[in-house]
Each structure stands twice: as structure tokens, then as C-alpha cells.
CSV table of C-alpha atoms in Angstrom, one decimal:
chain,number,residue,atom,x,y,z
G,19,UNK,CA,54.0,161.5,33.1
G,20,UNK,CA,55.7,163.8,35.9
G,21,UNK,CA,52.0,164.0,37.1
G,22,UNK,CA,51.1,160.2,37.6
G,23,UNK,CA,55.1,160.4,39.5
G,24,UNK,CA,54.4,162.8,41.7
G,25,UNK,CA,50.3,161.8,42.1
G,26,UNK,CA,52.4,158.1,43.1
G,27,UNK,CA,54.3,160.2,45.6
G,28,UNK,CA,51.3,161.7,47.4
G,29,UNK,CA,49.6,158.5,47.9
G,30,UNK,CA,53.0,156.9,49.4
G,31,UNK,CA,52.8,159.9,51.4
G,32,UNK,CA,49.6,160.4,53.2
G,33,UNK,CA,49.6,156.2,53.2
G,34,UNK,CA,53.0,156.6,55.3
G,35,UNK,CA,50.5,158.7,57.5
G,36,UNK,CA,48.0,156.4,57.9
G,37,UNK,CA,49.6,153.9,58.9
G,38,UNK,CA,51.7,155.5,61.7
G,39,UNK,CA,48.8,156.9,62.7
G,40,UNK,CA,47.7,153.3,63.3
G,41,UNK,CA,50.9,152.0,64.9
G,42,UNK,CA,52.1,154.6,67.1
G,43,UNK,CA,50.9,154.3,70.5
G,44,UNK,CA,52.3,157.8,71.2
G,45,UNK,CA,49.2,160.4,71.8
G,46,UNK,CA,51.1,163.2,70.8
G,47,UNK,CA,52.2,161.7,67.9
G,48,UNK,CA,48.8,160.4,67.1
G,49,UNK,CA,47.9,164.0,67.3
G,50,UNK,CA,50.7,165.6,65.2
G,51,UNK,CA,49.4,162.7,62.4
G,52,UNK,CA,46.1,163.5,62.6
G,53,UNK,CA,46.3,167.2,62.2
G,54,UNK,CA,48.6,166.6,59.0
G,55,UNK,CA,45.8,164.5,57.7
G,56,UNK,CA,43.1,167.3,58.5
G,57,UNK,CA,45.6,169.4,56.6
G,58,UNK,CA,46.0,167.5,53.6
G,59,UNK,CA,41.9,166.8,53.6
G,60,UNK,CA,42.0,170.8,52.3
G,61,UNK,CA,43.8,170.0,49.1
G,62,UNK,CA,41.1,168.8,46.4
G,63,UNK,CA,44.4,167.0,44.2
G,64,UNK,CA,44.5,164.4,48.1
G,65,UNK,CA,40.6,163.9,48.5
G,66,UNK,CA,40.5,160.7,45.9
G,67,UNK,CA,43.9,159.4,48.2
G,68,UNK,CA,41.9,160.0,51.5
G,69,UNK,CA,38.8,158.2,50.2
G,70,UNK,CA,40.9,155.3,49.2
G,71,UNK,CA,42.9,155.0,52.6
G,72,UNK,CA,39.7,155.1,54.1
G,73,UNK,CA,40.5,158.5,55.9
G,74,UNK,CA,36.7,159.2,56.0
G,75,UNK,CA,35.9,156.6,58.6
G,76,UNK,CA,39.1,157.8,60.4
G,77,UNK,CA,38.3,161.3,61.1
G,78,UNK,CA,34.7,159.4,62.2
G,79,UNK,CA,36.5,157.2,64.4
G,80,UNK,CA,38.2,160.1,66.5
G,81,UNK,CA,34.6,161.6,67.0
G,82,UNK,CA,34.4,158.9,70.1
G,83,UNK,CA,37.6,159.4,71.4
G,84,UNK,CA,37.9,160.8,75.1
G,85,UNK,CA,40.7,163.2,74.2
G,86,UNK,CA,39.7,166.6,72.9
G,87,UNK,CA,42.4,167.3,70.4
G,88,UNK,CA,41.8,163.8,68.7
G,89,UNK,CA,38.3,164.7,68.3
G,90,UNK,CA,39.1,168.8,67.2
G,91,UNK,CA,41.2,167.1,64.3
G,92,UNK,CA,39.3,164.5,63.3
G,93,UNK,CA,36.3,166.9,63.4
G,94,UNK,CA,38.8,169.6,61.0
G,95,UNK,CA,39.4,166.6,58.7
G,96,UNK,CA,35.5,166.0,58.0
G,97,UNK,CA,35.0,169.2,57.7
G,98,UNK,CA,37.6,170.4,54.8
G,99,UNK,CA,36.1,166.6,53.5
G,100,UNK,CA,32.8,167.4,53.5
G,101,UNK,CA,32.9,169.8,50.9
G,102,UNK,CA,33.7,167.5,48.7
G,103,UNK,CA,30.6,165.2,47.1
G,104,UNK,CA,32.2,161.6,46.8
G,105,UNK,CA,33.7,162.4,50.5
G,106,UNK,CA,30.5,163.7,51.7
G,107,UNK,CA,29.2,160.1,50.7
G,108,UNK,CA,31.7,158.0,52.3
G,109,UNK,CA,31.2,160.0,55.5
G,110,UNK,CA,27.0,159.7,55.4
G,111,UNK,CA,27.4,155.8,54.3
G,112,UNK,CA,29.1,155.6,57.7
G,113,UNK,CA,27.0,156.8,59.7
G,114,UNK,CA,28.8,160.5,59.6
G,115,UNK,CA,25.6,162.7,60.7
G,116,UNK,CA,24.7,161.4,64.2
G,117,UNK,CA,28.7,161.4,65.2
G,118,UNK,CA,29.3,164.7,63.9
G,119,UNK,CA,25.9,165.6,65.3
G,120,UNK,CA,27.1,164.2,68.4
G,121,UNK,CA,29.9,166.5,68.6
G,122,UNK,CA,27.8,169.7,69.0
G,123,UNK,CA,28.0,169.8,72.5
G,124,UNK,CA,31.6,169.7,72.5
G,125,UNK,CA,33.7,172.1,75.2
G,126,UNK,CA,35.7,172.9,72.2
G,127,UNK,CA,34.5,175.9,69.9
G,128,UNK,CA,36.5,174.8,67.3
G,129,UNK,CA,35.2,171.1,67.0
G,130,UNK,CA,31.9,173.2,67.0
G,131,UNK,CA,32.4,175.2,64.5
G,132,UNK,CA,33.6,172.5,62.4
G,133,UNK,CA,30.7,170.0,63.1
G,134,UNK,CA,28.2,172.6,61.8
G,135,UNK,CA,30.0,173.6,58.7
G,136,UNK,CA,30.3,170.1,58.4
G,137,UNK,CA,26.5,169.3,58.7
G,138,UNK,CA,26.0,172.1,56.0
G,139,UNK,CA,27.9,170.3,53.8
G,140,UNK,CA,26.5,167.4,54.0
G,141,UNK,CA,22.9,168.6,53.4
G,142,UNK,CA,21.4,166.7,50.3
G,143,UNK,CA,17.7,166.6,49.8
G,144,UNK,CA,17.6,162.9,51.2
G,145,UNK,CA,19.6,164.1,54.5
G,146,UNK,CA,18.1,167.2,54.8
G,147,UNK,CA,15.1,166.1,57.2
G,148,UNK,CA,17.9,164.3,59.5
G,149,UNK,CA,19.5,167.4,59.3
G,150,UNK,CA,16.9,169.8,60.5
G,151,UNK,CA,15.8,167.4,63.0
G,152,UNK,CA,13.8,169.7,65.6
G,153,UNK,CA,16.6,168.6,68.2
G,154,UNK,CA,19.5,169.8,66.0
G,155,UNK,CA,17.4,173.0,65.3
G,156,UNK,CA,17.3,173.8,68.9
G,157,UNK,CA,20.5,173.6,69.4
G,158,UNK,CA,21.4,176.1,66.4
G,159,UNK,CA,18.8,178.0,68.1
G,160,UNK,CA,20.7,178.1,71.4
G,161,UNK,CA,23.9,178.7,69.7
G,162,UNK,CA,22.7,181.9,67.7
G,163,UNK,CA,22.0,183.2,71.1
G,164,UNK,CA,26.0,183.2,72.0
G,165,UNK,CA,28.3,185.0,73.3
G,166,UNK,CA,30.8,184.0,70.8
G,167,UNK,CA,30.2,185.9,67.2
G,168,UNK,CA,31.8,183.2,65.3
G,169,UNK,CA,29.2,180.8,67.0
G,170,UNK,CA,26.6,183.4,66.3
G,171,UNK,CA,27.1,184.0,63.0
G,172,UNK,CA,27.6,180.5,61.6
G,173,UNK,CA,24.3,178.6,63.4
G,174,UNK,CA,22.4,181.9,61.8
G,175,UNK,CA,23.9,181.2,58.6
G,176,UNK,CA,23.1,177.3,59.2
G,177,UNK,CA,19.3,178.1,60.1
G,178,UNK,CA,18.9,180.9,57.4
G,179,UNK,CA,20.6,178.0,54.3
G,180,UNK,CA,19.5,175.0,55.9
G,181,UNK,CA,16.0,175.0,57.2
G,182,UNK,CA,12.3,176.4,56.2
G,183,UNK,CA,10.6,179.2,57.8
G,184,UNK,CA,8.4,176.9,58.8
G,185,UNK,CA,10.8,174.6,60.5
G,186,UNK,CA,12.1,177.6,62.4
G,187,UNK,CA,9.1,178.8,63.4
G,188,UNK,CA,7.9,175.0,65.1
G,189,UNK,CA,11.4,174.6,66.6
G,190,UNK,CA,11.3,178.3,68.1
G,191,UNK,CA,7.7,177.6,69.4
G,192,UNK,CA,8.5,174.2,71.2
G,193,UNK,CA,11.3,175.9,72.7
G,194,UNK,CA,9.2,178.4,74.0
G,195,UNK,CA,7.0,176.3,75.3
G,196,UNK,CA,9.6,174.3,77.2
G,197,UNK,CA,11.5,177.1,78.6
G,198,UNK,CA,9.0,179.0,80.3
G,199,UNK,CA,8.2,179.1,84.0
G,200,UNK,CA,9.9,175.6,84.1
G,201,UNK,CA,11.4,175.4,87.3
G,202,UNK,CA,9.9,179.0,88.8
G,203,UNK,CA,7.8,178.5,91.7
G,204,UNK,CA,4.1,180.2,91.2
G,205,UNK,CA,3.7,183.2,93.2
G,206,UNK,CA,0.9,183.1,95.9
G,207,UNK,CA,-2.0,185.1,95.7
């Protein structure tokens, strides 16, 4: 019985969050919300909660927004999600990989970071071929190519668990046929 009490407690909890989240018209307070709710998305005993406050669609909605910490949170909050299988399918149902997809060209490494994990989690064998779309592929390409070893490591761990040799090997070739001499004047004999 203390369970269901303090389960009851939770929900009044991250439903208090919610819905300030919705009323205040206070950015930084929007932001300080939304980073609580990323937090709580880590905790498996809030993920049923989330789903029913509709926290999914949420996080997605902040993957438009103009302001960069917005979209960092709401990224983190998909991500600790994602993990997870009944979030995983409230975030595809709405439309979950071409925003988070979207988000890979973010100036943010963390919102990054986050959207690939987050596409790794949300790899089923009916996503998959949306997921190793040769354009995505590319871009994990470019990214194993950076400066930044976090970056580095995680699109090679994306392209080594994700994708077929095969995959890699077209995506590498049409990249190498599109990056060379584009641009270079020929020399003259």
C-alpha cells in the first residue's frame, strides 16, 4: 500500500511539472521544468507517468523551438526515453525520427550526442531502413571524422551497431563521388 501512496505522489508530482511547464510564460522557468522532466525520464519507476502525461510528444515539441537549451532538454528527455520500449513507441507513432533526425545539425554537441543515442534506440527492424537512410549515414560518416572524440566515438559505434557493411560501403562511395574535385578548377595543360 505505501507503494501505490507514494507511486500517487509521483504522478502528482511530474503532473505539477507538466503543467507549469504549460503555463509559465517565463523561459527560464520553462527551461528549469524541462530539464527536471529530462531528469525524471532517467528513472524507469516515472517512464509509465511520462507516457501518460504525454511527455513524449513534449520533449518532440521542443525539437522545433528556436532556443537552444529548449531543444538540448527536450533532446536529453528523448533520449533517457528512448531506451525504453513503450516510450520508444509513443515517440516513433509521433513522428519522433525525422525531428530528432532533424536535430543532427544542431550547434550544440550535446543535443547531438543525444539525437544519435537516441536514433540507436529507436532502431527496430521496421525503422531500421529510415534509420540508415544513406543521408543519415553520411552524416555519421562526417561525424566519425571529428574533432571531438565523444562525437567520434559514438557515430563509429552508431555505424558499426546500426548499419550493414554493405550500407557503409554505398554511403562511403557516394560520398566519395560527391566530394571530389567539386569546386577545384582543372589545371591547364
Amino acid at each position: 500500500q505505501v507503494g501505490s501512496s507514494e507511486s500517487s505522489d509521483r504522478f502528482e508530482y511530474l503532473q505539477t511539472l507538466v503543467t507549469e511547464f504549460q503555463d509559465t510564460d517565463s523561459d527560464e522557468a520553462k527551461e528549469q521544468v524541462l530539464a527536471n522532466l529530462a531528469n525524471f525520464a532517467y528513472d524507469p519507476k516515472n517512464l509509465e507517468f511520462l507516457r501518460q502525461l504525454q511527455v513524449p510528444d513534449l520533449f518532440l515539441d521542443m525539437l522545433t523551438e528556436e532556443q537552444e537549451n529548449l531543444v538540448e532538454f527536450g533532446m536529453g528527455g528523448l533520449c533517457n526515453l528512448s531506451a525504453d520500449p513503450d516510450c520508444r513507441d509513443a515517440i516513433l507513432q509521433s513522428g519522433g525520427i525525422e525531428l530528432i533526425t532533424s536535430r543532427l545539425s544542431s550547434p550544440r554537441e550535446e543535443t547531438v550526442l543525444s539525437a544519435i543515442t537516441t536514433l540507436m534506440n529507436l532502431v527496430t527492424p521496421a525503422t531500421r531502413p529510415r534509420i540508415t537512410d544513406p543521408s543519415i549515414l553520411h552524416c555519421m560518416l562526417r561525424f566519425s571524422l571529428s574533432e571531438s572524440p565523444r562525437l567520434r566515438n559514438l557515430s563509429a559505434v552508431f555505424l558499426q551497431d546500426v548499419c550493414s557493411e554493405e550500407q557503409l560501403d554505398r554511403a562511403r562511395s557516394q560520398m566519395a563521388g560527391r566530394h571530389s574535385a567539386v569546386g577545384i578548377p582543372l589545371p591547364r595543360d
